[in-house]
mmCIF file of C-alpha atoms in Angstrom:
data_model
loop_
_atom_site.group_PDB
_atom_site.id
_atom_site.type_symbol
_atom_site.label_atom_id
_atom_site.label_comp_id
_atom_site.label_asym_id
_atom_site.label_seq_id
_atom_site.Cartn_x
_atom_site.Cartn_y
_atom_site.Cartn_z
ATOM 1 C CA UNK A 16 84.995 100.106 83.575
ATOM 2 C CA UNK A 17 87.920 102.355 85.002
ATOM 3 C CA UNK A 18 86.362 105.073 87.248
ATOM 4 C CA UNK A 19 86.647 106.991 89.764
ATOM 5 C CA UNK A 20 88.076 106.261 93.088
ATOM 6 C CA UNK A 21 86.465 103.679 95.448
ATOM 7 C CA UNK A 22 85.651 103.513 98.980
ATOM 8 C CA UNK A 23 85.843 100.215 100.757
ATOM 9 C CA UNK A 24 84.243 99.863 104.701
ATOM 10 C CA UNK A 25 83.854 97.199 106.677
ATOM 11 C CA UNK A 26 82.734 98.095 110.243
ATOM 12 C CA UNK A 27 86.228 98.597 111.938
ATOM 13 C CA UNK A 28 88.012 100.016 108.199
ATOM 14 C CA UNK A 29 88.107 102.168 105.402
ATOM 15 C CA UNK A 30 90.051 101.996 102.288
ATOM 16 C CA UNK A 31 90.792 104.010 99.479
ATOM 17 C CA UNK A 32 91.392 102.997 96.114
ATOM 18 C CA UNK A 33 92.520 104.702 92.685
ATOM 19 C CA UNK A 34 91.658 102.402 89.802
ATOM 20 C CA UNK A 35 92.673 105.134 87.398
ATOM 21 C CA UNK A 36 96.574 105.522 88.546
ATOM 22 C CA UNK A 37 97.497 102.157 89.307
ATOM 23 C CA UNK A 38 94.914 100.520 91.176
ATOM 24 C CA UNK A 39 96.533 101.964 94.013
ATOM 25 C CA UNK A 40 95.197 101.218 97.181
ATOM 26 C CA UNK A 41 95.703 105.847 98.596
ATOM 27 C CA UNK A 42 94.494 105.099 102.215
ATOM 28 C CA UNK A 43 93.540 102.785 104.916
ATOM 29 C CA UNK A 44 91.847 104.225 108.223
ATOM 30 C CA UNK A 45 90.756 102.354 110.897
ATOM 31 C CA UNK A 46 87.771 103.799 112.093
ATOM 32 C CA UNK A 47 87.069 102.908 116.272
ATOM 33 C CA UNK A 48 90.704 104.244 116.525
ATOM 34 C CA UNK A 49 90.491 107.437 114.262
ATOM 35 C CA UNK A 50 94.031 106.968 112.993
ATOM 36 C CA UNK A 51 95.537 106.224 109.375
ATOM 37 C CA UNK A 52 98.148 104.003 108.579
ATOM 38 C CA UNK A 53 99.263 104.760 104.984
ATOM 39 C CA UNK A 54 101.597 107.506 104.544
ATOM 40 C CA UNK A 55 101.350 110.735 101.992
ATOM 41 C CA UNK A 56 103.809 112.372 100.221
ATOM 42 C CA UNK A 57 103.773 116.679 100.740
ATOM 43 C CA UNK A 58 102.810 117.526 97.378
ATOM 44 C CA UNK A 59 99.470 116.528 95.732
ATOM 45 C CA UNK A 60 99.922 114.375 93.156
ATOM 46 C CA UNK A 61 98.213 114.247 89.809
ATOM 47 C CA UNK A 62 94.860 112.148 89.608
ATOM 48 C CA UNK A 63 95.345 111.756 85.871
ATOM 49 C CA UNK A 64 96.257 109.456 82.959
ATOM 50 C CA UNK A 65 99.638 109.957 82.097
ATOM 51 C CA UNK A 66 100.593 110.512 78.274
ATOM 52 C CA UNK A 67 102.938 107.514 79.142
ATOM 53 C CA UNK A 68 102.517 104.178 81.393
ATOM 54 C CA UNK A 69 106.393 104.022 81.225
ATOM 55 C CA UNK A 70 107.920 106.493 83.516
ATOM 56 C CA UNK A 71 111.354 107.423 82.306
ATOM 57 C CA UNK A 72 112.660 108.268 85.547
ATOM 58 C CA UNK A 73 111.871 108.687 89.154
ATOM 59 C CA UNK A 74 110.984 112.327 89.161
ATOM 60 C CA UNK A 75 107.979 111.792 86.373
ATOM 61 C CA UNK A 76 106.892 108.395 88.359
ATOM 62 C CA UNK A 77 106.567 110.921 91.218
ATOM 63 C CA UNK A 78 103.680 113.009 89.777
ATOM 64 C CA UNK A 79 101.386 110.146 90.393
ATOM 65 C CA UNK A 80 102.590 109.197 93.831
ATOM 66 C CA UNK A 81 101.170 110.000 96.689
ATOM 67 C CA UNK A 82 102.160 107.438 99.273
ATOM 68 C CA UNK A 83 99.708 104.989 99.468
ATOM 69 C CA UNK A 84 100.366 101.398 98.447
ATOM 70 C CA UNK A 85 101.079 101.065 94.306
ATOM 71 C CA UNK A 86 101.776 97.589 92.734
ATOM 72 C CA UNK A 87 105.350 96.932 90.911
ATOM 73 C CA UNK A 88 104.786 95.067 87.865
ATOM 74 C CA UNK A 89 106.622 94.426 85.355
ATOM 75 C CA UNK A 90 109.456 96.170 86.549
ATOM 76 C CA UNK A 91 110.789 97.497 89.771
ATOM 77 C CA UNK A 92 112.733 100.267 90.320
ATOM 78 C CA UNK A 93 114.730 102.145 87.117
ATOM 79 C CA UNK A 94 113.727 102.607 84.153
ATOM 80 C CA UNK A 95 115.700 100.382 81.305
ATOM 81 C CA UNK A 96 115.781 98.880 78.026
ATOM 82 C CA UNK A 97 115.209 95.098 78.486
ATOM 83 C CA UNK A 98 114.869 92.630 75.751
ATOM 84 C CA UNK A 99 113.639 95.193 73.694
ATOM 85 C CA UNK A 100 111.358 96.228 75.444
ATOM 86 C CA UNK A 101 111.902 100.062 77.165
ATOM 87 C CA UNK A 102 110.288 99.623 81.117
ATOM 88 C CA UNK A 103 109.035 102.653 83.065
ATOM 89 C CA UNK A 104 110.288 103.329 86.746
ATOM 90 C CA UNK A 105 108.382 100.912 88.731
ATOM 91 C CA UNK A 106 106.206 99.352 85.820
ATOM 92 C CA UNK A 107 103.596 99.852 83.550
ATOM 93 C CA UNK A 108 100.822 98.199 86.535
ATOM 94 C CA UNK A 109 101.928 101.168 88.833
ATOM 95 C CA UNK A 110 100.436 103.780 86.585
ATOM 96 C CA UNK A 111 97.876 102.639 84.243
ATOM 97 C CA UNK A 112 94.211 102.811 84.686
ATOM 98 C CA UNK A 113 92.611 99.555 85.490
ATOM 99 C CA UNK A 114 89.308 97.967 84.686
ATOM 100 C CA UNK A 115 87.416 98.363 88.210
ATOM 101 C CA UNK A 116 83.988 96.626 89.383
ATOM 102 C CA UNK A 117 82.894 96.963 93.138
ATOM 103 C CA UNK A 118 80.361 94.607 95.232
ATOM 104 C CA UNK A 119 79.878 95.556 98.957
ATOM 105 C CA UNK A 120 83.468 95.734 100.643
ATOM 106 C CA UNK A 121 85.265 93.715 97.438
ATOM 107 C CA UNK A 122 86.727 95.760 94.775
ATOM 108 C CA UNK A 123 87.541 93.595 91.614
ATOM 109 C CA UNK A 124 90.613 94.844 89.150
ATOM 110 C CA UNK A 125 92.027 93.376 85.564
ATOM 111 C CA UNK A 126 94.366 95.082 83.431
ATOM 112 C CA UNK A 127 96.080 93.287 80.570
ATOM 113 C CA UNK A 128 99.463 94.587 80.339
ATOM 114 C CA UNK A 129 101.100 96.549 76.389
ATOM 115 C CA UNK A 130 104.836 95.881 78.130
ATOM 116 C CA UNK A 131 104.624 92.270 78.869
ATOM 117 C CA UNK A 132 102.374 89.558 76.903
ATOM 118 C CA UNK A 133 100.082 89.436 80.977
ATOM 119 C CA UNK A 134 97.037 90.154 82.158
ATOM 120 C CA UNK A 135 96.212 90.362 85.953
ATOM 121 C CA UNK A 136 93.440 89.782 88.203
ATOM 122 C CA UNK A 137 93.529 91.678 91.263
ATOM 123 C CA UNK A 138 90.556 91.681 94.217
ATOM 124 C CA UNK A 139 91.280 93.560 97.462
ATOM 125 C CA UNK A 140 88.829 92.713 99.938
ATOM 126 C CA UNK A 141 87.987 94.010 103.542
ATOM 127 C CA UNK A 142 86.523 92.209 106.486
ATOM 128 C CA UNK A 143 87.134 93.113 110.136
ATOM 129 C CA UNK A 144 90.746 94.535 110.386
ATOM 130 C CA UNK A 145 92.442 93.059 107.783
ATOM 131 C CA UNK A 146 92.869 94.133 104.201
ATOM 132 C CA UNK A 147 93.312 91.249 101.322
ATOM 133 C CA UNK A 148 94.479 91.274 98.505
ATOM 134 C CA UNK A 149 94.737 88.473 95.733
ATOM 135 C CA UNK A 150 96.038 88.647 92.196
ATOM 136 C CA UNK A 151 96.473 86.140 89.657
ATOM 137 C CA UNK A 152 98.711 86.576 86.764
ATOM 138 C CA UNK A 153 98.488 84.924 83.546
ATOM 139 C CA UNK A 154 100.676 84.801 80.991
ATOM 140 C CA UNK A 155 99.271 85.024 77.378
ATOM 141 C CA UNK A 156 102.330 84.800 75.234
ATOM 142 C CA UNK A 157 104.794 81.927 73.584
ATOM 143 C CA UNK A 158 107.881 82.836 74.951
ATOM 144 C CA UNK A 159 108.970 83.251 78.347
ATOM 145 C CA UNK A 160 109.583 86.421 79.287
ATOM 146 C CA UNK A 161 111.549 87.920 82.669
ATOM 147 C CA UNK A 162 109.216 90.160 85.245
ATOM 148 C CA UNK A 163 110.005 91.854 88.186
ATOM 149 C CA UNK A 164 106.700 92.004 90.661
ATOM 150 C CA UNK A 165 105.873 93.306 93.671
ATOM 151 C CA UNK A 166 104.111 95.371 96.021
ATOM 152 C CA UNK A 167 105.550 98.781 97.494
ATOM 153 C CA UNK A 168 102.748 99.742 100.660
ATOM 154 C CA UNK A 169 104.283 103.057 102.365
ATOM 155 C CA UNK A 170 103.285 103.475 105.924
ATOM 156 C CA UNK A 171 103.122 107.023 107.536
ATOM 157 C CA UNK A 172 100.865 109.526 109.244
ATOM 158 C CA UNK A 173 99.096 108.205 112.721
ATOM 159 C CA UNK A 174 101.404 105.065 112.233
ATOM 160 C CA UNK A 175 104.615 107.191 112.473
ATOM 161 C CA UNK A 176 103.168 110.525 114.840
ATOM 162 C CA UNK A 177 105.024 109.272 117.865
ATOM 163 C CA UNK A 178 108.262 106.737 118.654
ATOM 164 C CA UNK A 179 107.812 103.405 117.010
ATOM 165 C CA UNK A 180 109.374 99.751 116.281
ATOM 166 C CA UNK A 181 109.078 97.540 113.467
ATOM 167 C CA UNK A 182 109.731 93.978 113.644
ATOM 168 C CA UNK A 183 109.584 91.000 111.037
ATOM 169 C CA UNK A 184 110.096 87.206 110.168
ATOM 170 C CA UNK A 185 113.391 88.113 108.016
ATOM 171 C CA UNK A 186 116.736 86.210 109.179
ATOM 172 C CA UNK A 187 119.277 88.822 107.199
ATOM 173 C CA UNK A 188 119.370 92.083 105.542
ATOM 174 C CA UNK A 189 121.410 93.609 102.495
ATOM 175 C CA UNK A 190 122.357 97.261 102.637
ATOM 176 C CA UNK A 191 121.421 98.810 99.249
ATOM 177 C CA UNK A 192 124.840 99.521 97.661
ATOM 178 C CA UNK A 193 124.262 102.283 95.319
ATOM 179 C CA UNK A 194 121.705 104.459 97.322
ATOM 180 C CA UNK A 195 123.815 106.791 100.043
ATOM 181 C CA UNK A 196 122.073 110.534 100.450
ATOM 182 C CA UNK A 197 123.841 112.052 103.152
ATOM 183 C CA UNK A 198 121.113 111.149 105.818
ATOM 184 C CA UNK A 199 121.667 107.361 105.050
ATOM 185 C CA UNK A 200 123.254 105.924 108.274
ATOM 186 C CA UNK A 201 124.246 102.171 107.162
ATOM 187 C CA UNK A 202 126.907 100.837 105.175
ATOM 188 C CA UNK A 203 126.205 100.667 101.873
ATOM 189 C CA UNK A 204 126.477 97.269 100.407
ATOM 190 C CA UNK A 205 126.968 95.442 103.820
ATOM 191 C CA UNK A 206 125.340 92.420 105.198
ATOM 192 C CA UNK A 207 124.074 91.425 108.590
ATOM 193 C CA UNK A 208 121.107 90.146 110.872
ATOM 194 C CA UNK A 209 118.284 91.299 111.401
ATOM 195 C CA UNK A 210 117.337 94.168 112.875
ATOM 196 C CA UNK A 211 120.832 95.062 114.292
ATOM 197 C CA UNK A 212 123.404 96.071 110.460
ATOM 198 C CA UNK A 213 126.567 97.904 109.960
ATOM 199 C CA UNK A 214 126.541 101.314 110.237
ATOM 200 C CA UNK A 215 128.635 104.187 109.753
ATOM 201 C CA UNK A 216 128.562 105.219 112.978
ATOM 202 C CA UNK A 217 128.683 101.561 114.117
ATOM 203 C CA UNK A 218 125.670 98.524 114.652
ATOM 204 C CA UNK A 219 122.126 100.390 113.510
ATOM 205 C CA UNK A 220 118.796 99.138 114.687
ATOM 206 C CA UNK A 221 116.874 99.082 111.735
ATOM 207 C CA UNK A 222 113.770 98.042 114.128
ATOM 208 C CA UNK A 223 114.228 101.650 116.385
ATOM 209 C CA UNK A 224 115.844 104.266 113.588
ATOM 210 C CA UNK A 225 116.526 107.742 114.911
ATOM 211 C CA UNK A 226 116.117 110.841 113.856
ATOM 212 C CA UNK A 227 116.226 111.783 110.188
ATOM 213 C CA UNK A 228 116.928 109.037 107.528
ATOM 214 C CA UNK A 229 117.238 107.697 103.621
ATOM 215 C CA UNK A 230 117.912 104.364 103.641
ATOM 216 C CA UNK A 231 117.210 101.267 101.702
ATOM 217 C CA UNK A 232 117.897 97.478 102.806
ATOM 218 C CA UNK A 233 116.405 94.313 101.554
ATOM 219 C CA UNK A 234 115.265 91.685 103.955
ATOM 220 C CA UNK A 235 115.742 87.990 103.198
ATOM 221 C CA UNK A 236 115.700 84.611 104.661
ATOM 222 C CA UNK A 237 112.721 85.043 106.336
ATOM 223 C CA UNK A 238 111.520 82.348 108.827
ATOM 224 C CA UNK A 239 108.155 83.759 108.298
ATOM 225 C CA UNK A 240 106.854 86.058 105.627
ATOM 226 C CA UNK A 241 105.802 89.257 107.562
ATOM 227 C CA UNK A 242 106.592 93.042 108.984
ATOM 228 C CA UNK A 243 104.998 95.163 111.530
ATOM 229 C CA UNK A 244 105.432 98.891 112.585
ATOM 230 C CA UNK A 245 103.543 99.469 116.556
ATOM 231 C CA UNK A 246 103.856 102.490 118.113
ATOM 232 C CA UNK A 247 105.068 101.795 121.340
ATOM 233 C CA UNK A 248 102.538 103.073 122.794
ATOM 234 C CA UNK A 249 100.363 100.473 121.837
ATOM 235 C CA UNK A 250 97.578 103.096 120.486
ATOM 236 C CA UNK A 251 98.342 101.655 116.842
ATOM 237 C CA UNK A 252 99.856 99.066 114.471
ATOM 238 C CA UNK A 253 100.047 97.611 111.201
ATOM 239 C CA UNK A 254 101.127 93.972 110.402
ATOM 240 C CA UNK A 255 101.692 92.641 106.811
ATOM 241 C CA UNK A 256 102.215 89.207 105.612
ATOM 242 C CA UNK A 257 102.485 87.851 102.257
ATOM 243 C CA UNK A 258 103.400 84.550 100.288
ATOM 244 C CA UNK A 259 106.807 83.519 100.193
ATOM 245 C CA UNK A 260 106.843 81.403 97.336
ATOM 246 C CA UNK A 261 106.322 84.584 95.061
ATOM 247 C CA UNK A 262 107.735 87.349 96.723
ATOM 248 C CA UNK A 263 110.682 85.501 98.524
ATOM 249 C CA UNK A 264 112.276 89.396 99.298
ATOM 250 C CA UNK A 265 111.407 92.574 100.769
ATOM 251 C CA UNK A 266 112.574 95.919 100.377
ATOM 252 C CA UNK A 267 112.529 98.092 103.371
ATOM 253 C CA UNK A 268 112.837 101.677 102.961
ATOM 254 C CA UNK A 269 113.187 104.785 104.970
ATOM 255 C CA UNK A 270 112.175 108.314 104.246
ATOM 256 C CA UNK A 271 111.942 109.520 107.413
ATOM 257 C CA UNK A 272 112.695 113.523 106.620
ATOM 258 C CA UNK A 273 116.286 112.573 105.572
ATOM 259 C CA UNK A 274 116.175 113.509 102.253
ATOM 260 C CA UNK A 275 116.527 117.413 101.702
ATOM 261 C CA UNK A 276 115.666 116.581 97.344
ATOM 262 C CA UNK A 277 112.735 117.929 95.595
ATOM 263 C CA UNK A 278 110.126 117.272 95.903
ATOM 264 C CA UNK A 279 110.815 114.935 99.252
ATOM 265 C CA UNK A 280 111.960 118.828 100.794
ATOM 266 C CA UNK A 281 113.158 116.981 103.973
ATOM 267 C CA UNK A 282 109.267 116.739 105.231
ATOM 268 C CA UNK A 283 108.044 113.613 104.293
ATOM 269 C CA UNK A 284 107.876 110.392 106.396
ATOM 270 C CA UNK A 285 107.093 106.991 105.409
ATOM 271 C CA UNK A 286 108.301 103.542 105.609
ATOM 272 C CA UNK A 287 107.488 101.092 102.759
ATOM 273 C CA UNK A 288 107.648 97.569 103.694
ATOM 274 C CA UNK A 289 107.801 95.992 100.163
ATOM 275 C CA UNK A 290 107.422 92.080 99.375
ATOM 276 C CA UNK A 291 108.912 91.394 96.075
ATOM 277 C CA UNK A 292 110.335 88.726 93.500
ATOM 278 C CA UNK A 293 113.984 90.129 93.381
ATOM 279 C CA UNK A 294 116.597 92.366 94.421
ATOM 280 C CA UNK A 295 117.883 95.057 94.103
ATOM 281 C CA UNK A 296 115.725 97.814 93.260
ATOM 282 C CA UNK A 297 117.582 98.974 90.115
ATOM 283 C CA UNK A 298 115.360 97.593 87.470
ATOM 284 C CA UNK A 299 115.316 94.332 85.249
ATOM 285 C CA UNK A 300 118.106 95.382 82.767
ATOM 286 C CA UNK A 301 120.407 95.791 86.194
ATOM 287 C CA UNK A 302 119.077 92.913 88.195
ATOM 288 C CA UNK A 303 119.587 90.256 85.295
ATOM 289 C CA UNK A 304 123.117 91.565 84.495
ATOM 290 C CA UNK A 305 123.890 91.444 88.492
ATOM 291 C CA UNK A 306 122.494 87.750 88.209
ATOM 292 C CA UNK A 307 119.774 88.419 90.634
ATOM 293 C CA UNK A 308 116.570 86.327 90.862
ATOM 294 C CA UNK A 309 113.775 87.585 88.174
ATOM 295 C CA UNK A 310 110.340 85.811 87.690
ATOM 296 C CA UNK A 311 110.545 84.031 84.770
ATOM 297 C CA UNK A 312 106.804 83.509 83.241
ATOM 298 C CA UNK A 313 106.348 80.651 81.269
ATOM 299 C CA UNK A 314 103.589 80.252 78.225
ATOM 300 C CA UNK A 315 100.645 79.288 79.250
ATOM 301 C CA UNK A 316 101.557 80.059 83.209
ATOM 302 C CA UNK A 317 99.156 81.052 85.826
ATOM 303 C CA UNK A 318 100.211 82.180 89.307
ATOM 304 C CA UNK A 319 98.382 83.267 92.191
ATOM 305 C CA UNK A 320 99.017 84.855 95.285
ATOM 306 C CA UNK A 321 98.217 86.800 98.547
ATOM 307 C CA UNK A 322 98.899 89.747 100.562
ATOM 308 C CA UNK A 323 97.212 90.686 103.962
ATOM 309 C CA UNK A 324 97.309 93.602 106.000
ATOM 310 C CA UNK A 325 96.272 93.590 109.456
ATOM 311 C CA UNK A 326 95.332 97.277 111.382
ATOM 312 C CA UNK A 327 94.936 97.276 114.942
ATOM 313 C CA UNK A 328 95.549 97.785 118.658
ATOM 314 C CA UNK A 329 98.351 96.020 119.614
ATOM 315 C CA UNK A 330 99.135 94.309 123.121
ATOM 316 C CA UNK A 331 102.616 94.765 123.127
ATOM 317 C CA UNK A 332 105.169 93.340 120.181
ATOM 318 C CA UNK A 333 104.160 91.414 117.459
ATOM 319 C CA UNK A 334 105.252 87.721 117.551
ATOM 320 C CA UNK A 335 104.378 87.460 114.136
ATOM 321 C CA UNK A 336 101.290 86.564 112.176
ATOM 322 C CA UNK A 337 98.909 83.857 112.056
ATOM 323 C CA UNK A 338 97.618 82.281 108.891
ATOM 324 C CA UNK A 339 94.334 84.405 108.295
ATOM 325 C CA UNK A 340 96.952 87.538 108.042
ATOM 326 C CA UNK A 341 96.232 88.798 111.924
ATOM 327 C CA UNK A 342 98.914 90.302 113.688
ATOM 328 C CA UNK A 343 100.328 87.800 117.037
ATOM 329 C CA UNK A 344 100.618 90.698 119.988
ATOM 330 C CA UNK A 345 101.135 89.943 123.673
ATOM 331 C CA UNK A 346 102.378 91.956 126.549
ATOM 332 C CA UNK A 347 104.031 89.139 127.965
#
């Protein structure tokens, strides 16, 4: 049954999750270090079912946000009409209340979905440091339909307190081209390497950014399927890694007080670090006209898949991330 929300320990974490809006995994502390690594948004955000599970723009899709880490599914970004079928900002499995059913430190999920002819599986799990998640999605009707899935975790408060780096396994990065607030330092719609892309000012570090800003870039090409933010103090980091063959993309975006909007006010700070099936983040109805790559699901289809997140004391940089989802850090 859908309830309320459930705490997950094992002896170095603790993790929130919200079956009713979302499934959304709301928090993720790691307890010897007393710090948090999911970020929150400043306003409180409604802990109820709304009228609708399709959003009709960002500002409604808002009310339920928090920070926290929601699923995408089956649509990212806008709202749209596609194949007649009207999709909410950020999908129907962002918002909806899903059928919940804990055991020790393993939290069991299912929803089957009214916009797309789906149901999903979902079990997020914690042992030691790292935080897993597995879904399945099956496909239950006779035509194939076009989906848009992914996963949109938003790191902030301990994680971003003092000066930090992130790093990942991408190759090369695409500037988002319609998303410019005036705090947005790249070039919109340009291409480069990672970390180091076109700015306005000149070549931004995407791995150090400064000061406030609203940006969005997708990461692709990756050598190896992961991201990491470390304070450089080495008091805290998070690594995540995910599977490739799924979510081929990742969305990286930065609200780091640059955008003076309600209800963002200037004051909120988070980083999401966002594996997903496509780009950009404009919705199915503008991804399939751009030609971009959608996940097509098949009759009778059945795909699974895995995301880790590894909390934790770093050593130095992270090198990347082994296959059990733990974070590579040396000093040397």
């Amino acid at each position: 049954m859908t309830g309320a929300p459930v705490a997950l320990e094992s002896e170095q974490l603790r993790v929130a999750v919200n079956p009713r809006v979302g499934g959304t995994i709301t928090a993720v502390e790691h307890k010897g270090l007393g710090a948090s690594v999911l970020g929150t948004t400043p306003w409180e955000p409604e802990d109820t079912t709304p009228d609708s599970f399709a959003a009709p723009d960002e500002r409604t899709w808002l009310t339920r946000y928090g920070g926290g880490w929601p699923l995408l599914f089956p649509n990212g970004g806008d709202a749209c009409d596609f194949e007649g079928v009207f999709h909410g900002f950020h999908g129907e499995a962002s918002l909806a209340p899903w059928e919940a059913e804990s055991e020790g430190a393993v939290l069991r999920l299912r929803r089957r979905f009214a916009s797309v002819p789906a149901e999903m599986h979902r079990e997020i799990a914690v042992a030691g440091e790292v935080v897993t998640v597995r879904e399945k999605l099956r496909m239950l009707g006779a035509q194939p339909v076009k989906a848009m899935w992914g996963h949109h975790p938003t790191f902030g408060s301990d994680l971003l307190a003092g000066p930090f780096e992130i790093q990942s396994g991408a190759r090369h990065v695409t500037i988002d081209e319609g998303y410019d607030p005036p705090n947005n330092p790249l070039r919109p719609g340009a291409v480069g390497p990672w970390p180091l892309v076109p700015g306005k000012a000149g070549p931004f570090d995407l791995g150090r950014p400064q000061g406030r800003v609203a940006a969005l870039v997708y990461l692709r090409d990756f050598a190896s399927p992961w991201m990491s933010i470390r304070r450089l103090d080495d008091s805290l980091a998070a690594a995540l890694s995910w599977d490739s063959a799924v979510f081929p993309y990742a969305w990286l975006w930065y609200e780091l007080g640059g955008n003076a909007d309600p209800p963002w006010a200037g004051l909120t700070r988070l980083i999401g670090m966002e594996p997903n099936t496509t780009w950009p983040a404009t919705g199915l109805a503008d991804a399939n006209r751009r030609g971009a790559r959608l996940m097509t699901l098949q009759p009778g289809a059945e795909i699974a898949t895995i995301i880790r997140l590894h909390v934790f004391k770093p050593e130095g940089p992270v090198r990347g991330v082994d296959a059990a989802g733990r974070a590579i850090s040396r000093s040397t």
